[in-house]
mmCIF file of N, CA, C and O in Angstrom:
data_model
loop_
_atom_site.group_PDB
_atom_site.id
_atom_site.type_symbol
_atom_site.label_atom_id
_atom_site.label_comp_id
_atom_site.label_asym_id
_atom_site.label_seq_id
_atom_site.Cartn_x
_atom_site.Cartn_y
_atom_site.Cartn_z
ATOM 1 N N UNK X 144 5.187 -16.336 -15.068
ATOM 2 C CA UNK X 144 6.510 -16.014 -14.757
ATOM 3 C C UNK X 144 6.710 -14.460 -15.386
ATOM 4 O O UNK X 144 6.297 -14.371 -16.376
ATOM 5 N N UNK X 145 7.519 -13.749 -14.940
ATOM 6 C CA UNK X 145 7.603 -12.275 -15.241
ATOM 7 C C UNK X 145 9.074 -12.521 -16.413
ATOM 8 O O UNK X 145 9.989 -12.797 -15.932
ATOM 9 N N UNK X 146 9.012 -11.857 -17.590
ATOM 10 C CA UNK X 146 10.208 -11.955 -18.222
ATOM 11 C C UNK X 146 11.293 -10.888 -17.694
ATOM 12 O O UNK X 146 12.515 -11.103 -17.972
ATOM 13 N N UNK X 147 11.096 -10.109 -16.836
ATOM 14 C CA UNK X 147 11.885 -9.341 -15.965
ATOM 15 C C UNK X 147 12.597 -9.822 -15.125
ATOM 16 O O UNK X 147 13.586 -9.503 -14.865
ATOM 17 N N UNK X 148 11.822 -10.608 -14.218
ATOM 18 C CA UNK X 148 12.544 -11.479 -13.324
ATOM 19 C C UNK X 148 12.211 -12.737 -13.167
ATOM 20 O O UNK X 148 10.937 -13.210 -12.806
ATOM 21 N N UNK X 149 12.676 -13.950 -13.894
ATOM 22 C CA UNK X 149 12.440 -15.002 -14.003
ATOM 23 C C UNK X 149 12.326 -16.012 -12.629
ATOM 24 O O UNK X 149 11.662 -16.961 -12.665
ATOM 25 N N UNK X 150 12.782 -15.012 -11.484
ATOM 26 C CA UNK X 150 12.486 -15.880 -10.343
ATOM 27 C C UNK X 150 11.404 -15.278 -9.637
ATOM 28 O O UNK X 150 11.200 -15.672 -8.317
ATOM 29 N N UNK X 151 10.408 -15.020 -10.270
ATOM 30 C CA UNK X 151 9.071 -14.285 -9.507
ATOM 31 C C UNK X 151 7.886 -15.032 -10.042
ATOM 32 O O UNK X 151 8.015 -15.514 -11.094
ATOM 33 N N UNK X 152 6.935 -14.769 -9.275
ATOM 34 C CA UNK X 152 5.593 -15.347 -9.488
ATOM 35 C C UNK X 152 4.706 -14.167 -9.754
ATOM 36 O O UNK X 152 4.731 -13.321 -8.668
ATOM 37 N N UNK X 153 3.588 -14.161 -10.663
ATOM 38 C CA UNK X 153 2.589 -13.419 -10.600
ATOM 39 C C UNK X 153 1.366 -13.608 -10.106
ATOM 40 O O UNK X 153 0.895 -14.973 -10.354
ATOM 41 N N UNK X 154 0.679 -13.024 -9.272
ATOM 42 C CA UNK X 154 -0.572 -13.574 -8.664
ATOM 43 C C UNK X 154 -1.616 -12.207 -9.042
ATOM 44 O O UNK X 154 -1.519 -11.262 -8.802
ATOM 45 N N UNK X 155 -2.671 -13.059 -9.790
ATOM 46 C CA UNK X 155 -3.990 -11.899 -9.905
ATOM 47 C C UNK X 155 -4.718 -11.885 -8.534
ATOM 48 O O UNK X 155 -5.299 -12.972 -7.916
ATOM 49 N N UNK X 156 -4.948 -10.740 -8.209
ATOM 50 C CA UNK X 156 -5.969 -10.628 -7.000
ATOM 51 C C UNK X 156 -6.944 -9.697 -7.161
ATOM 52 O O UNK X 156 -7.056 -8.711 -7.916
ATOM 53 N N UNK X 157 -8.308 -10.061 -6.841
ATOM 54 C CA UNK X 157 -9.346 -9.286 -6.847
ATOM 55 C C UNK X 157 -9.637 -8.855 -5.278
ATOM 56 O O UNK X 157 -9.866 -9.394 -4.346
ATOM 57 N N UNK X 158 -9.727 -7.315 -5.216
ATOM 58 C CA UNK X 158 -9.885 -6.784 -3.903
ATOM 59 C C UNK X 158 -11.084 -6.066 -3.686
ATOM 60 O O UNK X 158 -11.737 -5.317 -4.498
ATOM 61 N N UNK X 159 -11.550 -6.455 -2.507
ATOM 62 C CA UNK X 159 -12.857 -5.770 -1.813
ATOM 63 C C UNK X 159 -12.311 -4.498 -0.704
ATOM 64 O O UNK X 159 -12.224 -4.787 0.276
ATOM 65 N N UNK X 160 -12.049 -3.408 -1.174
ATOM 66 C CA UNK X 160 -11.950 -2.282 -0.286
ATOM 67 C C UNK X 160 -12.960 -1.983 0.747
ATOM 68 O O UNK X 160 -14.126 -2.268 0.505
ATOM 69 N N UNK X 161 -12.638 -1.413 1.861
ATOM 70 C CA UNK X 161 -13.672 -0.901 2.848
ATOM 71 C C UNK X 161 -14.611 -2.178 3.473
ATOM 72 O O UNK X 161 -15.791 -1.879 3.524
ATOM 73 N N UNK X 162 -13.949 -3.366 3.515
ATOM 74 C CA UNK X 162 -14.702 -4.433 4.018
ATOM 75 C C UNK X 162 -14.810 -4.458 5.527
ATOM 76 O O UNK X 162 -14.037 -3.565 5.984
ATOM 77 N N UNK X 163 -15.241 -5.355 6.280
ATOM 78 C CA UNK X 163 -15.464 -5.367 7.655
ATOM 79 C C UNK X 163 -14.202 -5.938 8.335
ATOM 80 O O UNK X 163 -13.844 -5.518 9.334
ATOM 81 N N UNK X 164 -13.352 -6.842 7.487
ATOM 82 C CA UNK X 164 -12.310 -7.526 8.140
ATOM 83 C C UNK X 164 -11.263 -7.608 6.965
ATOM 84 O O UNK X 164 -11.681 -7.650 5.819
ATOM 85 N N UNK X 165 -9.943 -7.713 7.362
ATOM 86 C CA UNK X 165 -8.726 -8.046 6.500
ATOM 87 C C UNK X 165 -8.745 -9.509 6.294
ATOM 88 O O UNK X 165 -8.814 -10.215 7.196
ATOM 89 N N UNK X 166 -9.097 -10.154 5.064
ATOM 90 C CA UNK X 166 -9.164 -11.639 5.046
ATOM 91 C C UNK X 166 -8.795 -11.957 3.696
ATOM 92 O O UNK X 166 -9.261 -11.345 2.600
ATOM 93 N N UNK X 167 -8.527 -13.215 3.397
ATOM 94 C CA UNK X 167 -8.305 -13.946 2.013
ATOM 95 C C UNK X 167 -9.275 -14.720 1.856
ATOM 96 O O UNK X 167 -9.906 -15.619 2.802
ATOM 97 N N UNK X 168 -10.305 -14.446 0.978
ATOM 98 C CA UNK X 168 -11.537 -15.207 0.835
ATOM 99 C C UNK X 168 -11.553 -16.555 0.042
ATOM 100 O O UNK X 168 -12.492 -17.294 0.195
ATOM 101 N N UNK X 169 -10.262 -16.590 -0.780
ATOM 102 C CA UNK X 169 -10.424 -17.866 -1.415
ATOM 103 C C UNK X 169 -10.366 -17.585 -3.031
ATOM 104 O O UNK X 169 -10.175 -16.443 -3.467
ATOM 105 N N UNK X 170 -10.427 -18.497 -4.001
ATOM 106 C CA UNK X 170 -10.220 -18.151 -5.401
ATOM 107 C C UNK X 170 -11.461 -18.217 -6.098
ATOM 108 O O UNK X 170 -12.681 -18.674 -5.682
ATOM 109 N N UNK X 171 -11.614 -17.034 -6.987
ATOM 110 C CA UNK X 171 -12.761 -16.910 -7.708
ATOM 111 C C UNK X 171 -12.145 -16.966 -9.385
ATOM 112 O O UNK X 171 -11.646 -16.018 -9.673
ATOM 113 N N UNK X 172 -12.209 -18.104 -9.815
ATOM 114 C CA UNK X 172 -11.687 -18.315 -11.161
ATOM 115 C C UNK X 172 -10.244 -18.355 -10.981
ATOM 116 O O UNK X 172 -9.849 -19.001 -10.130
ATOM 117 N N UNK X 173 -9.338 -17.474 -11.663
ATOM 118 C CA UNK X 173 -8.048 -17.424 -11.717
ATOM 119 C C UNK X 173 -7.563 -16.305 -10.639
ATOM 120 O O UNK X 173 -6.293 -15.982 -10.695
ATOM 121 N N UNK X 174 -8.457 -15.754 -10.162
ATOM 122 C CA UNK X 174 -8.062 -14.704 -9.159
ATOM 123 C C UNK X 174 -8.326 -14.841 -7.599
ATOM 124 O O UNK X 174 -9.247 -15.669 -7.232
ATOM 125 N N UNK X 175 -7.436 -14.595 -6.874
ATOM 126 C CA UNK X 175 -7.446 -14.769 -5.282
ATOM 127 C C UNK X 175 -8.272 -13.484 -4.760
ATOM 128 O O UNK X 175 -7.850 -12.250 -5.046
ATOM 129 N N UNK X 176 -9.290 -13.871 -4.192
ATOM 130 C CA UNK X 176 -10.157 -12.950 -3.580
ATOM 131 C C UNK X 176 -9.724 -12.381 -2.395
ATOM 132 O O UNK X 176 -9.378 -13.243 -1.402
ATOM 133 N N UNK X 177 -9.662 -11.217 -2.034
ATOM 134 C CA UNK X 177 -9.201 -10.588 -0.706
ATOM 135 C C UNK X 177 -10.116 -9.462 -0.187
ATOM 136 O O UNK X 177 -10.442 -8.792 -1.149
ATOM 137 N N UNK X 178 -10.174 -9.209 1.037
ATOM 138 C CA UNK X 178 -10.892 -8.070 1.437
ATOM 139 C C UNK X 178 -10.173 -7.446 2.560
ATOM 140 O O UNK X 178 -9.358 -8.043 3.348
ATOM 141 N N UNK X 179 -9.974 -5.950 2.292
ATOM 142 C CA UNK X 179 -9.314 -5.112 3.357
ATOM 143 C C UNK X 179 -10.077 -3.953 4.041
ATOM 144 O O UNK X 179 -11.078 -3.578 3.177
ATOM 145 N N UNK X 180 -9.955 -3.841 5.186
ATOM 146 C CA UNK X 180 -10.962 -2.554 5.535
ATOM 147 C C UNK X 180 -10.343 -1.155 4.960
ATOM 148 O O UNK X 180 -11.144 -0.270 5.482
ATOM 149 N N UNK X 181 -9.315 -1.025 4.530
ATOM 150 C CA UNK X 181 -8.715 0.144 4.244
ATOM 151 C C UNK X 181 -9.426 0.669 3.139
ATOM 152 O O UNK X 181 -10.110 -0.080 2.223
ATOM 153 N N UNK X 182 -9.684 2.004 2.728
ATOM 154 C CA UNK X 182 -10.317 2.653 1.671
ATOM 155 C C UNK X 182 -9.264 2.767 0.357
ATOM 156 O O UNK X 182 -8.184 2.918 0.845
ATOM 157 N N UNK X 183 -9.789 2.611 -0.818
ATOM 158 C CA UNK X 183 -9.160 2.709 -1.831
ATOM 159 C C UNK X 183 -8.730 4.283 -2.155
ATOM 160 O O UNK X 183 -8.836 5.011 -3.441
ATOM 161 N N UNK X 184 -8.104 4.960 -1.032
ATOM 162 C CA UNK X 184 -7.579 6.393 -1.245
ATOM 163 C C UNK X 184 -6.124 6.418 -0.935
ATOM 164 O O UNK X 184 -5.580 5.929 0.120
ATOM 165 N N UNK X 185 -5.557 7.069 -1.801
ATOM 166 C CA UNK X 185 -3.934 7.328 -1.446
ATOM 167 C C UNK X 185 -3.278 6.107 -1.506
ATOM 168 O O UNK X 185 -2.208 6.175 -0.929
ATOM 169 N N UNK X 186 -3.628 5.067 -2.070
ATOM 170 C CA UNK X 186 -2.622 3.721 -2.032
ATOM 171 C C UNK X 186 -2.882 3.180 -0.625
ATOM 172 O O UNK X 186 -2.188 2.003 -0.532
ATOM 173 N N UNK X 187 -3.951 3.453 0.096
ATOM 174 C CA UNK X 187 -4.101 2.716 1.452
ATOM 175 C C UNK X 187 -4.448 1.313 1.344
ATOM 176 O O UNK X 187 -3.897 0.469 1.797
ATOM 177 N N UNK X 188 -5.344 1.130 0.318
ATOM 178 C CA UNK X 188 -5.808 -0.185 0.225
ATOM 179 C C UNK X 188 -4.628 -1.129 -0.356
ATOM 180 O O UNK X 188 -4.620 -2.348 0.047
ATOM 181 N N UNK X 189 -4.022 -0.803 -1.363
ATOM 182 C CA UNK X 189 -2.945 -1.456 -1.962
ATOM 183 C C UNK X 189 -1.902 -1.820 -1.040
ATOM 184 O O UNK X 189 -1.450 -2.779 -0.706
ATOM 185 N N UNK X 190 -1.631 -0.958 0.103
ATOM 186 C CA UNK X 190 -0.690 -1.226 1.111
ATOM 187 C C UNK X 190 -1.265 -2.275 1.984
ATOM 188 O O UNK X 190 -0.550 -3.088 2.546
ATOM 189 N N UNK X 191 -2.622 -2.241 2.284
ATOM 190 C CA UNK X 191 -3.114 -3.258 2.966
ATOM 191 C C UNK X 191 -3.181 -4.547 2.487
ATOM 192 O O UNK X 191 -2.998 -5.646 3.223
ATOM 193 N N UNK X 192 -3.239 -4.560 1.055
ATOM 194 C CA UNK X 192 -3.347 -5.973 0.346
ATOM 195 C C UNK X 192 -1.950 -6.601 0.566
ATOM 196 O O UNK X 192 -1.890 -7.727 0.673
ATOM 197 N N UNK X 193 -1.080 -5.701 0.174
ATOM 198 C CA UNK X 193 0.306 -6.120 0.515
ATOM 199 C C UNK X 193 0.476 -6.694 1.833
ATOM 200 O O UNK X 193 1.248 -7.783 2.094
ATOM 201 N N UNK X 194 0.316 -6.118 2.847
ATOM 202 C CA UNK X 194 0.705 -6.423 4.223
ATOM 203 C C UNK X 194 -0.313 -7.766 4.545
ATOM 204 O O UNK X 194 0.386 -8.594 5.154
ATOM 205 N N UNK X 195 -1.397 -7.950 3.898
ATOM 206 C CA UNK X 195 -2.249 -9.110 4.095
ATOM 207 C C UNK X 195 -1.498 -10.303 3.426
ATOM 208 O O UNK X 195 -1.468 -11.473 3.837
ATOM 209 N N UNK X 196 -1.272 -10.008 2.092
ATOM 210 C CA UNK X 196 -0.417 -11.347 1.494
ATOM 211 C C UNK X 196 0.773 -11.289 1.851
ATOM 212 O O UNK X 196 1.104 -12.665 2.231
ATOM 213 N N UNK X 197 1.642 -10.567 2.657
ATOM 214 C CA UNK X 197 2.810 -11.015 3.116
ATOM 215 C C UNK X 197 2.651 -11.719 4.322
ATOM 216 O O UNK X 197 3.225 -12.689 4.564
ATOM 217 N N UNK X 198 1.613 -11.357 5.251
ATOM 218 C CA UNK X 198 1.227 -12.230 6.482
ATOM 219 C C UNK X 198 0.847 -13.613 5.895
ATOM 220 O O UNK X 198 1.028 -14.618 6.693
ATOM 221 N N UNK X 199 -0.148 -13.538 4.995
ATOM 222 C CA UNK X 199 -0.534 -15.038 4.376
ATOM 223 C C UNK X 199 0.388 -15.993 3.931
ATOM 224 O O UNK X 199 0.464 -17.129 4.298
ATOM 225 N N UNK X 200 1.447 -15.460 3.208
ATOM 226 C CA UNK X 200 2.091 -16.281 2.487
ATOM 227 C C UNK X 200 3.557 -16.250 3.319
ATOM 228 O O UNK X 200 4.588 -16.967 2.871
ATOM 229 N N UNK X 201 3.714 -15.783 4.449
ATOM 230 C CA UNK X 201 4.939 -15.722 5.145
ATOM 231 C C UNK X 201 6.087 -15.058 4.327
ATOM 232 O O UNK X 201 7.335 -15.802 4.468
ATOM 233 N N UNK X 202 6.148 -13.965 3.978
ATOM 234 C CA UNK X 202 7.237 -13.100 3.304
ATOM 235 C C UNK X 202 7.189 -11.936 3.637
ATOM 236 O O UNK X 202 6.300 -11.568 4.145
ATOM 237 N N UNK X 203 8.374 -11.223 3.702
ATOM 238 C CA UNK X 203 8.115 -9.859 3.939
ATOM 239 C C UNK X 203 7.515 -9.097 3.019
ATOM 240 O O UNK X 203 7.502 -9.156 1.695
ATOM 241 N N UNK X 204 6.990 -7.790 3.446
ATOM 242 C CA UNK X 204 6.149 -6.942 2.587
ATOM 243 C C UNK X 204 6.817 -6.521 1.508
ATOM 244 O O UNK X 204 6.385 -6.288 0.258
ATOM 245 N N UNK X 205 8.146 -6.128 1.684
ATOM 246 C CA UNK X 205 8.923 -5.511 0.745
ATOM 247 C C UNK X 205 9.252 -6.631 -0.379
ATOM 248 O O UNK X 205 9.955 -6.142 -1.469
ATOM 249 N N UNK X 206 9.080 -7.971 -0.207
ATOM 250 C CA UNK X 206 9.286 -8.741 -1.338
ATOM 251 C C UNK X 206 8.097 -8.914 -2.403
ATOM 252 O O UNK X 206 8.292 -9.398 -3.489
ATOM 253 N N UNK X 207 7.142 -8.110 -2.164
ATOM 254 C CA UNK X 207 5.845 -8.126 -2.893
ATOM 255 C C UNK X 207 5.504 -6.839 -3.527
ATOM 256 O O UNK X 207 5.705 -5.752 -2.852
ATOM 257 N N UNK X 208 5.412 -6.873 -4.969
ATOM 258 C CA UNK X 208 5.391 -5.662 -5.698
ATOM 259 C C UNK X 208 3.967 -5.567 -6.435
ATOM 260 O O UNK X 208 3.666 -6.559 -7.197
ATOM 261 N N UNK X 209 3.298 -4.411 -6.313
ATOM 262 C CA UNK X 209 2.371 -4.465 -7.220
ATOM 263 C C UNK X 209 2.665 -3.856 -8.663
ATOM 264 O O UNK X 209 3.346 -3.010 -8.691
ATOM 265 N N UNK X 210 2.272 -4.764 -9.590
ATOM 266 C CA UNK X 210 2.724 -4.455 -10.961
ATOM 267 C C UNK X 210 1.638 -3.928 -11.995
ATOM 268 O O UNK X 210 2.074 -3.427 -13.101
ATOM 269 N N UNK X 211 0.508 -4.234 -11.636
ATOM 270 C CA UNK X 211 -0.596 -3.668 -12.389
ATOM 271 C C UNK X 211 -1.799 -3.530 -11.655
ATOM 272 O O UNK X 211 -2.144 -4.415 -10.899
ATOM 273 N N UNK X 212 -2.736 -2.514 -11.844
ATOM 274 C CA UNK X 212 -3.965 -2.487 -11.195
ATOM 275 C C UNK X 212 -3.924 -1.527 -10.223
ATOM 276 O O UNK X 212 -4.904 -1.588 -9.183
ATOM 277 N N UNK X 213 -3.165 -0.536 -9.916
ATOM 278 C CA UNK X 213 -2.981 0.319 -8.892
ATOM 279 C C UNK X 213 -4.371 1.082 -8.276
ATOM 280 O O UNK X 213 -4.595 1.122 -7.339
ATOM 281 N N UNK X 214 -5.113 1.364 -9.583
ATOM 282 C CA UNK X 214 -6.745 2.059 -9.332
ATOM 283 C C UNK X 214 -7.837 1.159 -9.428
ATOM 284 O O UNK X 214 -8.670 1.421 -9.659
ATOM 285 N N UNK X 215 -7.519 -0.202 -9.813
ATOM 286 C CA UNK X 215 -8.422 -1.098 -10.205
ATOM 287 C C UNK X 215 -8.574 -2.140 -8.994
ATOM 288 O O UNK X 215 -7.692 -2.477 -8.221
ATOM 289 N N UNK X 216 -9.857 -2.965 -8.919
ATOM 290 C CA UNK X 216 -10.108 -4.018 -8.027
ATOM 291 C C UNK X 216 -9.245 -5.220 -8.319
ATOM 292 O O UNK X 216 -8.857 -5.971 -7.523
ATOM 293 N N UNK X 217 -8.826 -5.182 -9.680
ATOM 294 C CA UNK X 217 -8.123 -6.391 -10.139
ATOM 295 C C UNK X 217 -6.820 -5.808 -10.373
ATOM 296 O O UNK X 217 -6.448 -4.926 -10.967
ATOM 297 N N UNK X 218 -5.985 -6.718 -9.566
ATOM 298 C CA UNK X 218 -4.472 -6.210 -9.486
ATOM 299 C C UNK X 218 -3.866 -7.432 -9.732
ATOM 300 O O UNK X 218 -3.967 -8.567 -9.525
ATOM 301 N N UNK X 219 -2.498 -7.147 -10.014
ATOM 302 C CA UNK X 219 -1.322 -8.131 -10.266
ATOM 303 C C UNK X 219 -0.259 -7.957 -9.248
ATOM 304 O O UNK X 219 0.267 -6.667 -9.194
ATOM 305 N N UNK X 220 -0.018 -8.885 -8.493
ATOM 306 C CA UNK X 220 1.450 -8.478 -7.732
ATOM 307 C C UNK X 220 2.468 -9.530 -8.136
ATOM 308 O O UNK X 220 2.139 -10.728 -8.524
ATOM 309 N N UNK X 221 3.612 -9.062 -8.129
ATOM 310 C CA UNK X 221 4.901 -10.014 -8.305
ATOM 311 C C UNK X 221 5.366 -10.484 -6.702
ATOM 312 O O UNK X 221 5.639 -9.746 -5.805
ATOM 313 N N UNK X 222 5.492 -11.771 -6.515
ATOM 314 C CA UNK X 222 5.956 -12.718 -5.519
ATOM 315 C C UNK X 222 7.342 -13.178 -5.704
ATOM 316 O O UNK X 222 7.618 -13.456 -6.894
ATOM 317 N N UNK X 223 7.758 -13.490 -4.616
ATOM 318 C CA UNK X 223 9.053 -14.177 -4.619
ATOM 319 C C UNK X 223 8.936 -15.602 -5.214
ATOM 320 O O UNK X 223 7.849 -16.306 -4.845
ATOM 321 N N UNK X 224 10.107 -16.118 -6.006
ATOM 322 C CA UNK X 224 10.086 -17.486 -6.286
ATOM 323 C C UNK X 224 10.183 -18.356 -5.047
ATOM 324 O O UNK X 224 10.514 -18.192 -4.140
ATOM 325 N N UNK X 225 9.226 -19.537 -5.304
ATOM 326 C CA UNK X 225 9.290 -20.457 -4.304
ATOM 327 C C UNK X 225 8.072 -20.138 -3.003
ATOM 328 O O UNK X 225 7.784 -21.211 -2.213
ATOM 329 N N UNK X 226 7.420 -19.037 -3.326
ATOM 330 C CA UNK X 226 6.301 -18.861 -2.225
ATOM 331 C C UNK X 226 5.078 -19.974 -2.367
ATOM 332 O O UNK X 226 4.836 -20.173 -3.828
ATOM 333 N N UNK X 227 4.601 -20.200 -1.444
ATOM 334 C CA UNK X 227 3.489 -21.052 -1.575
ATOM 335 C C UNK X 227 2.219 -20.414 -1.606
ATOM 336 O O UNK X 227 1.678 -19.665 -0.500
ATOM 337 N N UNK X 228 1.426 -20.548 -2.840
ATOM 338 C CA UNK X 228 0.050 -19.743 -2.872
ATOM 339 C C UNK X 228 -0.800 -20.455 -2.184
ATOM 340 O O UNK X 228 -0.931 -21.648 -2.477
ATOM 341 N N UNK X 229 -1.877 -19.838 -1.405
ATOM 342 C CA UNK X 229 -3.014 -20.955 -0.816
ATOM 343 C C UNK X 229 -3.746 -21.328 -1.919
ATOM 344 O O UNK X 229 -4.057 -20.774 -2.914
ATOM 345 N N UNK X 230 -4.101 -22.651 -1.625
ATOM 346 C CA UNK X 230 -5.174 -23.251 -2.739
ATOM 347 C C UNK X 230 -6.270 -23.053 -2.145
ATOM 348 O O UNK X 230 -7.296 -23.499 -2.549
#
């Protein structure tokens, strides 16, 4: 949980940009692995990850915030409370 928003959940995501397809690959340790077709230029891959997570978790994209790792493959996203994270 985040100290700034106790009603949020932090999710560690490992991203593979420029992949063949947008997909949630599963867990690798404590990180959820995802692949996106977007290139890591100008925030395109970050936006693609948010769209993929929103569709997977059935939440609006505006409720997901990138909080750490904007230029890294390892990213942390803040999700709304009560969201079911895939197991």
